[in-house]
Amino acid sequence: MDFRDGAHNLYHIIVASLHIGKLRYLAVVIESEEAHQTSKVIKLLQWLDSVGVKNVCLYDMNGVLKKSKDTIFQIMKNAKSIEEVNEDVTHHAPDHMTLEFVSYVDGKEAVAKAANLIFVENFKRHDIGGELDHQILLESHLNQALQIVGCKGPEPDLLLVYGPVRSHLGFPPWRIRYTEIVHMGSLNFMRYGSLIKAIYNFTKVRHNYGT
Amino acid sequence: MFSLRLPIPLEKTLITSLPKTSTTYSAYSGMTRFQVCHRYLSNSITKRGTSVVAFQDEVDGEIFVDAFQDEADGEIFVDEDFLEVDPLPVELQPELMPKHVAVIMDGNGRWAKMKGLPTSAGHVAGTQSFKWIVKLCYSWGIKVLTVFAFSMDNWIRPKVETEFLLNLFERSILSQVEECKRKGIQISVIGDTSKLPKSLKSMIANAEETTKENPKFQLILAVSYSGKYDVVQACKSVAKKVQDGLLHLEEINENIIEKELETNCTEFPYPDLLIRTSGELRVSNFLLWQLAYTEFFFNKKLWPDFGKDEFVEALSSFQNRQRRYGGRH
């Protein structure tokens, strides 16, 4: 047995002990230059699938990953797009992966669209005799409006950043209140062991959420 | 230095059998009569190799944790001059300093628990780290420092703790307003102030008004703040402008919303660097909109233990990345 066999067995043990159920939704942010490496992105998704991570949101600022969508689905035959999944994506049966593709326009621009939608509805109501109340806008209204404009994905539990900079590069701000953010380094040097470690560390953490 | 008062059981203090050092007559905030104060001297928390001495007062049988003073070389001195300039370390380059640093000051409670102290002691110790980082930012040419002093999510904590925190915050700022004015430090507060005590609201208004002229440095305190609240209130402001005919619906885009965020109180609303202590790897609803291109630095030290060395490490890391990859995308 050589070193690689030993490492492989160790990873196998760690993966088997993961409380993967704690990781309901994973986001992967990739720096747009590196996102062109579709084969590496697919390899990363295959690793995630193998350890039981079934719900993944892929983000890059410029929408490179969105353009690679078809290629990715051709290779990842057991994956479905989030638009195809009717039920709550974090509760579906783990027989397939769900992939969501997101870019910068789904972040701040989407919030602006959602706010616009609320304003339009409000003014329409006013025009037909209803009350005009700009204070009516609450967080819950924005949540609903974001769903309507197409931003259906939930808040990720964990966000992995592949790229040179430790930043989430404009991932939709409305979705990362309590998301754990881990910088993984360049996609060029991605390692299975680092991925397992990041997921393992996440599943060990106790979350306080303000208390 | 400030004073704070919170009754804590004698067994939770570090009072030893040292003799009384003084008997004075003092008036305390919130009390309407003079009371006899027996002051005991005790060694308290050791921070970064420096003994920090806590004066603990017994008033009518209750013990109150009093102001911390730093003790060096056997002499007790009061750090009234905390804003004196600290020289830039040689490993940092002035031209690569971030313009805006944001900090999530996490870990006071855990720090206190580790030392067997009440949570209040952790918050008090945390204010020392806060003062340090203000001084260092001011000294090293950083233009804006935003600190997450109290989150909207923190309202779920026990009332005793939230009242203590807000009182601590009020007294800390109150004691430093004039000094800030003299040094050209502008104090700004962001967050939903509607839930804050009247005295604190009034103090905030006074501090902002007093320090608004000719700032060399801006200190933004996020109190009762959440990133989602900030976006929602920005959208409400936009809606009001549409209602008042100042904007058309078609004009609304992300830039219009950005201008209404509470961080529009500064010339540099987007942090270049976010530091979070205590090992947590989340932004916890802080400046959600503003952090798109911010570089994160997560440090395992608990906030009361975060000092100059750790701050230099964060800035070095930021500067190294700036040298290799340039500025914002």
XYZ file of C-alpha atoms in Angstrom:
540
model
C 0.000 0.000 0.000
C 1.561 3.310 -0.974
C 0.997 6.787 0.356
C -1.853 7.487 -2.051
C -3.761 4.396 -0.941
C -3.373 5.508 2.657
C -4.635 8.998 1.895
C -7.530 7.588 -0.099
C -8.538 5.325 2.758
C -8.316 8.211 5.205
C -10.563 10.367 3.028
C -12.965 7.459 2.749
C -13.174 7.244 6.537
C -13.659 11.004 6.888
C -16.330 11.124 4.198
C -18.177 8.228 5.810
C -18.224 10.124 9.111
C -19.458 13.429 7.657
C -22.806 14.676 8.887
C -23.495 15.714 5.332
C -27.146 16.380 6.150
C -26.011 19.585 7.897
C -24.877 20.950 4.542
C -28.217 21.485 2.877
C -27.083 23.989 0.243
C -23.581 24.708 -0.986
C -22.480 27.696 -3.051
C -19.303 27.679 -5.100
C -17.931 31.037 -6.215
C -15.348 30.864 -8.976
C -13.343 33.798 -10.257
C -14.535 34.402 -13.833
C -11.136 33.872 -15.490
C -10.841 30.473 -13.840
C -14.472 29.595 -14.528
C -13.596 28.988 -18.195
C -11.976 25.726 -17.107
C -15.159 23.701 -17.505
C -13.409 20.353 -17.011
C -12.201 21.450 -13.583
C -15.659 22.699 -12.657
C -17.124 19.336 -13.645
C -14.464 17.497 -11.638
C -15.355 19.606 -8.609
C -19.047 18.774 -9.038
C -18.223 15.082 -9.318
C -16.269 15.229 -6.079
C -19.185 16.963 -4.395
C -21.621 14.396 -5.705
C -19.417 11.570 -4.456
C -19.398 12.902 -0.885
C -23.144 13.402 -0.865
C -23.480 17.139 -1.511
C -26.535 17.278 -3.745
C -27.554 20.933 -3.908
C -25.017 23.269 -5.418
C -25.162 26.865 -6.584
C -22.419 27.832 -9.024
C -21.559 31.519 -9.240
C -19.153 33.614 -11.206
C -19.457 37.342 -11.707
C -19.528 37.455 -15.508
C -21.862 34.522 -16.189
C -19.182 32.239 -17.685
C -20.608 29.250 -15.819
C -24.087 29.992 -17.166
C -22.661 29.672 -20.682
C -21.131 26.302 -19.734
C -24.427 25.013 -18.379
C -25.250 22.729 -21.295
C -21.805 21.146 -21.290
C -22.004 20.564 -17.559
C -25.426 18.906 -17.742
C -24.244 16.680 -20.605
C -21.528 15.244 -18.353
C -23.424 15.353 -15.053
C -26.260 13.189 -16.234
C -27.858 12.773 -12.810
C -28.049 16.538 -12.260
C -31.123 18.695 -12.684
C -31.457 22.434 -12.928
C -33.060 24.193 -9.950
C -35.805 25.430 -12.292
C -36.840 21.818 -12.942
C -37.208 20.952 -9.270
C -40.659 21.744 -7.937
C -40.332 20.982 -4.272
C -38.147 22.811 -1.781
C -34.706 22.157 -3.194
C -33.193 21.343 0.204
C -35.744 18.619 0.826
C -35.629 16.628 -2.368
C -34.634 12.975 -2.427
C -30.856 12.607 -2.725
C -30.985 10.601 -5.950
C -29.863 13.505 -8.099
C -27.921 16.726 -7.864
C -29.603 20.088 -8.215
C -27.536 22.791 -9.839
C -28.224 26.501 -9.805
C -26.274 28.896 -12.029
C -25.968 32.464 -10.818
C -24.057 35.579 -11.806
C -23.798 39.227 -10.819
C -27.119 40.155 -12.426
C -28.880 37.847 -9.977
C -27.576 39.838 -7.042
C -27.925 43.571 -6.675
C -29.721 43.986 -10.002
C -32.290 41.420 -8.913
C -32.917 43.300 -5.674
C -33.480 46.477 -7.677
C -35.948 44.615 -9.945
C -37.724 43.135 -6.935
C -38.008 46.549 -5.270
C -39.324 47.994 -8.538
C -41.960 45.271 -8.667
C -43.165 46.194 -5.184
C -43.264 49.910 -6.043
C -45.252 49.230 -9.234
C -47.798 47.110 -7.350
C -48.070 49.735 -4.652
C -48.660 52.561 -7.119
C -51.165 50.470 -9.067
C -53.122 49.945 -5.873
C -52.993 53.690 -5.214
C -54.222 54.489 -8.693
C -57.369 52.455 -8.149
C -58.079 54.080 -4.812
C -55.876 52.088 -2.481
C -53.387 53.490 -0.010
C -49.991 54.599 -1.151
C -47.619 53.599 1.571
C -43.928 53.538 0.845
C -43.392 52.177 4.312
C -45.209 49.010 3.311
C -41.970 47.552 2.011
C -40.702 44.989 4.453
C -38.029 42.336 4.322
C -40.682 39.681 3.702
C -42.036 41.595 0.713
C -38.582 41.762 -0.823
C -38.171 38.024 -0.232
C -41.402 37.307 -2.094
C -40.614 39.737 -4.899
C -37.184 38.159 -5.386
C -38.876 34.795 -5.899
C -41.136 36.345 -8.517
C -38.254 37.872 -10.485
C -36.586 34.472 -10.577
C -34.243 34.362 -7.604
C -35.454 31.142 -6.100
C -32.347 29.718 -4.482
C -32.122 29.491 -0.690
C -29.378 30.926 1.512
C -26.355 28.641 1.226
C -24.982 27.130 4.424
C -21.454 27.162 3.063
C -19.788 29.149 0.318
C -16.474 28.044 -1.163
C -14.445 30.651 -3.040
C -12.093 29.474 -5.775
C -9.852 32.240 -7.011
C -6.962 34.424 -5.972
C -8.936 36.845 -3.800
C -10.699 36.130 -0.523
C -13.935 37.786 -1.546
C -17.325 36.488 -2.651
C -17.130 38.641 -5.800
C -20.691 39.922 -5.703
C -22.600 36.750 -4.850
C -26.240 37.771 -4.248
C -26.007 39.758 -1.013
C -29.536 38.911 0.086
C -28.560 35.248 0.431
C -25.411 35.255 2.567
C -26.447 36.565 5.969
C -25.153 33.575 7.911
C -23.328 31.677 5.204
C -19.962 30.340 6.183
C -17.316 31.539 3.719
C -14.154 29.577 3.024
C -11.428 30.593 0.623
C -10.077 27.563 -1.257
C -7.401 29.184 -3.381
C -7.121 28.941 -7.134
C -9.278 26.436 -9.047
C -6.057 25.471 -10.867
C -4.760 23.926 -7.674
C -7.971 22.509 -6.257
C -7.525 19.426 -4.125
C -9.969 16.778 -3.003
C -8.454 16.801 0.492
C -8.993 20.547 0.885
C -12.597 20.181 -0.208
C -13.243 17.400 2.314
C -11.566 19.423 5.040
C -13.722 22.497 4.343
C -16.917 20.442 4.430
C -15.801 18.495 7.498
C -14.977 21.725 9.385
C -18.347 23.183 8.468
C -20.255 20.158 9.764
C -18.408 20.428 13.087
C -19.220 24.107 13.769
C -21.918 25.213 16.216
C -23.782 28.295 14.978
C -24.820 31.011 17.412
C -26.691 33.428 15.124
C -26.547 36.496 17.341
C -26.919 34.899 20.779
C -11.340 56.150 31.052
C -14.933 55.275 31.542
C -16.796 53.722 34.399
C -19.381 51.072 34.121
C -21.596 49.520 36.676
C -23.064 46.070 36.824
C -23.713 44.238 40.070
C -21.963 40.901 40.091
C -21.753 38.361 42.889
C -18.618 38.638 44.978
C -17.528 35.108 44.088
C -17.464 36.034 40.383
C -15.007 38.856 40.949
C -11.287 38.664 41.355
C -11.257 40.546 44.612
C -8.612 39.173 46.910
C -8.068 39.957 50.516
C -6.180 43.139 49.679
C -6.975 46.067 51.941
C -9.182 48.968 51.060
C -7.315 51.656 49.207
C -9.716 54.491 49.725
C -13.024 55.504 51.063
C -14.729 58.154 49.047
C -18.038 59.719 48.598
C -19.198 59.392 45.027
C -22.269 59.816 42.958
C -22.947 57.119 40.416
C -24.870 57.328 37.245
C -28.512 56.506 37.857
C -28.247 57.007 41.627
C -29.634 60.038 43.303
C -27.715 60.061 46.546
C -24.128 60.005 47.567
C -22.955 56.676 48.809
C -19.914 55.471 50.651
C -17.625 53.661 48.256
C -15.008 51.242 49.517
C -12.545 50.609 46.760
C -10.663 47.353 46.545
C -7.700 46.752 44.319
C -7.435 43.455 42.562
C -5.472 41.981 39.712
C -7.620 41.270 36.784
C -7.174 40.031 33.306
C -3.758 39.811 31.782
C -3.836 41.045 28.244
C -0.879 40.729 25.934
C 1.513 40.511 28.869
C 0.234 43.672 30.497
C -1.511 43.476 33.837
C -4.838 45.163 33.675
C -6.031 46.265 37.036
C -9.711 46.407 37.795
C -10.968 48.602 40.536
C -13.967 47.045 42.117
C -16.249 49.066 44.271
C -18.446 47.817 47.022
C -21.507 49.996 47.288
C -24.036 49.098 49.918
C -22.883 45.510 49.849
C -22.952 45.100 46.038
C -19.772 44.842 43.989
C -19.459 46.803 40.750
C -16.740 46.277 38.161
C -15.117 49.637 37.679
C -12.863 51.163 35.039
C -9.865 49.267 33.811
C -6.522 50.950 33.873
C -3.336 49.674 32.338
C -0.476 49.021 34.656
C 3.066 49.224 33.318
C 6.263 48.976 35.307
C 4.407 49.200 38.572
C 2.827 52.524 37.740
C -0.803 52.868 36.999
C -1.565 55.194 34.148
C -4.809 56.183 32.558
C -4.875 55.930 28.789
C -6.389 59.323 28.152
C -3.996 59.734 25.252
C -5.188 56.739 23.288
C -5.379 58.818 20.143
C -1.697 59.688 20.104
C -0.264 58.571 16.774
C 1.327 55.135 16.604
C 4.121 54.857 14.004
C 3.489 52.680 10.946
C 5.276 49.308 11.192
C 8.046 48.804 8.631
C 6.308 45.819 7.057
C 3.350 47.944 5.941
C 3.353 50.282 2.956
C 1.380 53.511 3.355
C 0.326 53.586 -0.314
C -1.299 50.136 -0.031
C -3.365 50.817 3.092
C -7.049 50.044 2.700
C -9.218 53.146 2.712
C -12.056 51.488 4.607
C -11.722 48.697 7.155
C -14.755 46.950 8.669
C -14.586 44.841 11.818
C -16.894 42.281 13.392
C -15.741 42.348 17.004
C -16.630 38.808 17.993
C -15.689 36.766 21.029
C -16.147 38.918 24.135
C -18.478 36.442 25.793
C -16.291 33.427 25.036
C -13.223 35.292 26.249
C -14.891 36.035 29.576
C -16.129 32.455 29.912
C -12.629 31.099 29.321
C -11.341 33.282 32.134
C -14.170 32.437 34.489
C -15.442 35.999 34.379
C -18.925 37.413 33.812
C -19.836 38.295 30.228
C -19.761 41.969 31.152
C -16.027 41.712 31.816
C -15.568 40.391 28.300
C -17.379 43.371 26.833
C -15.315 45.754 28.938
C -12.103 44.085 27.817
C -13.393 44.276 24.258
C -13.631 48.050 24.454
C -9.872 48.161 24.987
C -9.329 46.334 21.700
C -11.800 48.700 20.096
C -9.845 51.711 21.293
C -6.637 50.155 20.023
C -7.964 49.589 16.552
C -9.382 53.123 16.348
C -5.995 54.482 17.337
C -4.132 52.325 14.821
C -6.492 53.140 11.946
C -6.265 56.828 12.757
C -2.463 56.631 12.992
C -1.882 54.629 9.811
C -3.892 56.614 7.297
C -6.992 54.455 7.051
C -9.879 56.795 6.226
C -12.875 54.882 7.552
C -13.377 52.234 10.217
C -16.777 50.589 10.554
C -17.382 48.373 13.567
C -20.288 46.056 14.181
C -21.032 47.194 17.713
C -24.518 45.730 18.111
C -26.448 43.626 15.623
C -30.202 43.589 15.192
C -29.866 39.876 15.865
C -28.364 40.632 19.287
C -31.719 41.854 20.613
C -32.546 38.221 21.399
C -29.838 38.174 24.074
C -30.894 38.498 27.748
C -32.160 41.988 28.580
C -29.510 42.420 31.287
C -26.775 41.905 28.731
C -28.274 44.121 26.018
C -28.860 46.930 28.527
C -25.310 46.589 29.769
C -23.910 46.629 26.242
C -25.836 49.703 25.213
C -24.922 51.464 28.431
C -21.274 50.571 27.888
C -21.469 51.859 24.357
C -23.090 55.109 25.489
C -20.532 55.782 28.204
C -17.596 54.884 25.958
C -18.602 57.308 23.245
C -19.663 60.022 25.658
C -16.241 60.021 27.262
C -14.458 60.380 23.920
C -16.579 62.858 21.949
C -14.548 65.955 22.752
C -11.257 64.156 22.132
C -12.582 62.945 18.774
C -13.589 66.462 17.867
C -10.114 67.768 18.719
C -8.443 65.049 16.656
C -10.710 65.373 13.616
C -12.458 62.053 14.077
C -15.995 62.036 12.746
C -18.388 59.725 14.549
C -21.293 58.310 12.536
C -23.848 55.753 13.646
C -25.790 53.465 11.326
C -28.627 51.121 12.205
C -32.219 51.144 13.339
C -32.090 53.538 16.272
C -35.830 53.324 16.983
C -35.314 50.594 19.588
C -32.491 52.349 21.422
C -32.952 54.074 24.801
C -33.720 57.803 24.584
C -30.487 58.812 26.284
C -28.465 56.831 23.775
C -30.336 58.299 20.815
C -29.696 61.747 22.162
C -26.025 60.983 22.763
C -25.645 59.676 19.215
C -27.203 62.807 17.738
C -24.920 64.967 19.860
C -21.793 62.970 18.970
C -22.549 63.126 15.243
C -23.249 66.849 15.362
C -20.195 67.641 17.501
C -17.733 65.739 15.317
C -18.978 66.397 11.809
C -16.571 69.219 10.861
C -13.217 68.715 9.077
C -12.781 65.016 9.627
C -9.420 63.371 9.052
C -10.845 59.981 9.936
C -14.352 58.569 10.182
C -15.528 56.060 12.743
C -18.812 54.385 11.816
C -20.574 52.488 14.570
C -23.169 49.968 13.446
C -25.684 49.768 16.279
C -28.927 47.774 16.006
C -27.874 47.216 12.410
C -28.487 44.499 9.871
C -27.549 44.329 6.216
C -31.075 43.386 5.190
C -32.529 46.250 7.223
C -30.145 48.598 5.393
C -31.327 47.418 1.973
C -34.999 47.609 2.986
C -34.678 51.135 4.361
C -32.824 52.151 1.186
C -35.709 50.815 -0.898
C -38.189 52.721 1.303
C -36.200 55.925 0.712
C -36.310 55.298 -3.019
C -40.073 54.719 -2.858
C -40.521 57.999 -0.993
C -38.543 59.812 -3.698
C -40.760 58.302 -6.378
C -43.829 59.344 -4.404
C -42.465 62.881 -4.064
C -41.773 63.083 -7.785
C -38.001 63.226 -7.341
C -37.492 59.942 -9.203
C -39.290 57.997 -11.904
C -39.915 54.281 -11.527
C -37.971 53.585 -14.733
C -34.870 55.177 -13.221
C -34.607 52.725 -10.355
C -31.565 50.501 -10.541
C -28.929 49.183 -8.148
C -27.011 52.470 -8.184
C -30.073 54.380 -7.028
C -30.569 51.925 -4.153
C -26.877 52.117 -3.247
C -27.081 55.875 -2.753
C -29.763 55.388 -0.099
C -27.868 52.863 2.007
C -26.871 54.121 5.449
C -23.206 53.922 4.466
C -23.813 56.938 2.235
C -22.623 58.884 5.284
C -19.067 58.314 4.056
C -17.003 59.061 0.954
C -15.805 55.427 0.964
C -18.877 53.250 1.575
C -17.377 49.928 0.473
C -14.952 48.265 2.871
C -11.702 47.112 1.298
C -11.036 44.752 4.169
C -13.347 42.977 6.601
C -11.865 41.487 9.760
C -13.796 39.066 11.913
C -12.368 37.626 15.095
C -13.049 34.470 17.120
C -12.721 32.059 14.219
C -16.248 32.486 12.856
C -16.325 32.546 9.051
C -19.547 34.469 8.415
C -20.570 38.084 7.849
C -23.645 37.649 10.086
C -25.894 40.119 8.305
C -23.320 42.913 8.343
C -23.025 45.295 5.354
C -24.388 42.652 2.993
C -24.700 44.951 -0.024
C -21.403 46.710 0.579
C -19.157 43.636 0.874
C -19.260 42.458 -2.767
C -15.537 42.971 -3.383
C -14.314 43.210 0.159
C -11.416 41.023 1.120
C -12.128 38.871 4.166
C -9.677 38.222 6.970
C -10.909 35.744 9.539
C -8.804 35.533 12.689
C -9.106 32.936 15.422
C -8.261 35.277 18.295
C -11.157 36.378 20.478
C -11.828 40.101 20.210
C -10.316 41.151 23.571
C -7.086 39.451 22.496
C -6.999 41.107 19.058
C -4.295 43.725 19.153
C -1.669 45.487 17.113
C 0.134 42.318 16.002
C -3.055 40.757 14.707
C -4.102 43.952 12.949
C -0.685 44.209 11.269
C -1.098 40.598 10.129
C -4.482 41.424 8.587
C -3.125 44.507 6.840
C -0.032 42.653 5.605
C -2.201 39.946 4.135
C -4.337 42.593 2.417
C -1.298 44.416 1.075
C 0.318 41.220 -0.225
C -2.801 40.425 -2.207
C -3.002 44.001 -3.502
C 0.590 43.736 -4.726
C -0.098 40.413 -6.499
C -3.590 40.947 -7.885
C -4.261 44.666 -7.874
C -7.299 46.518 -6.593
C -10.992 46.036 -7.127
C -12.292 44.028 -10.063
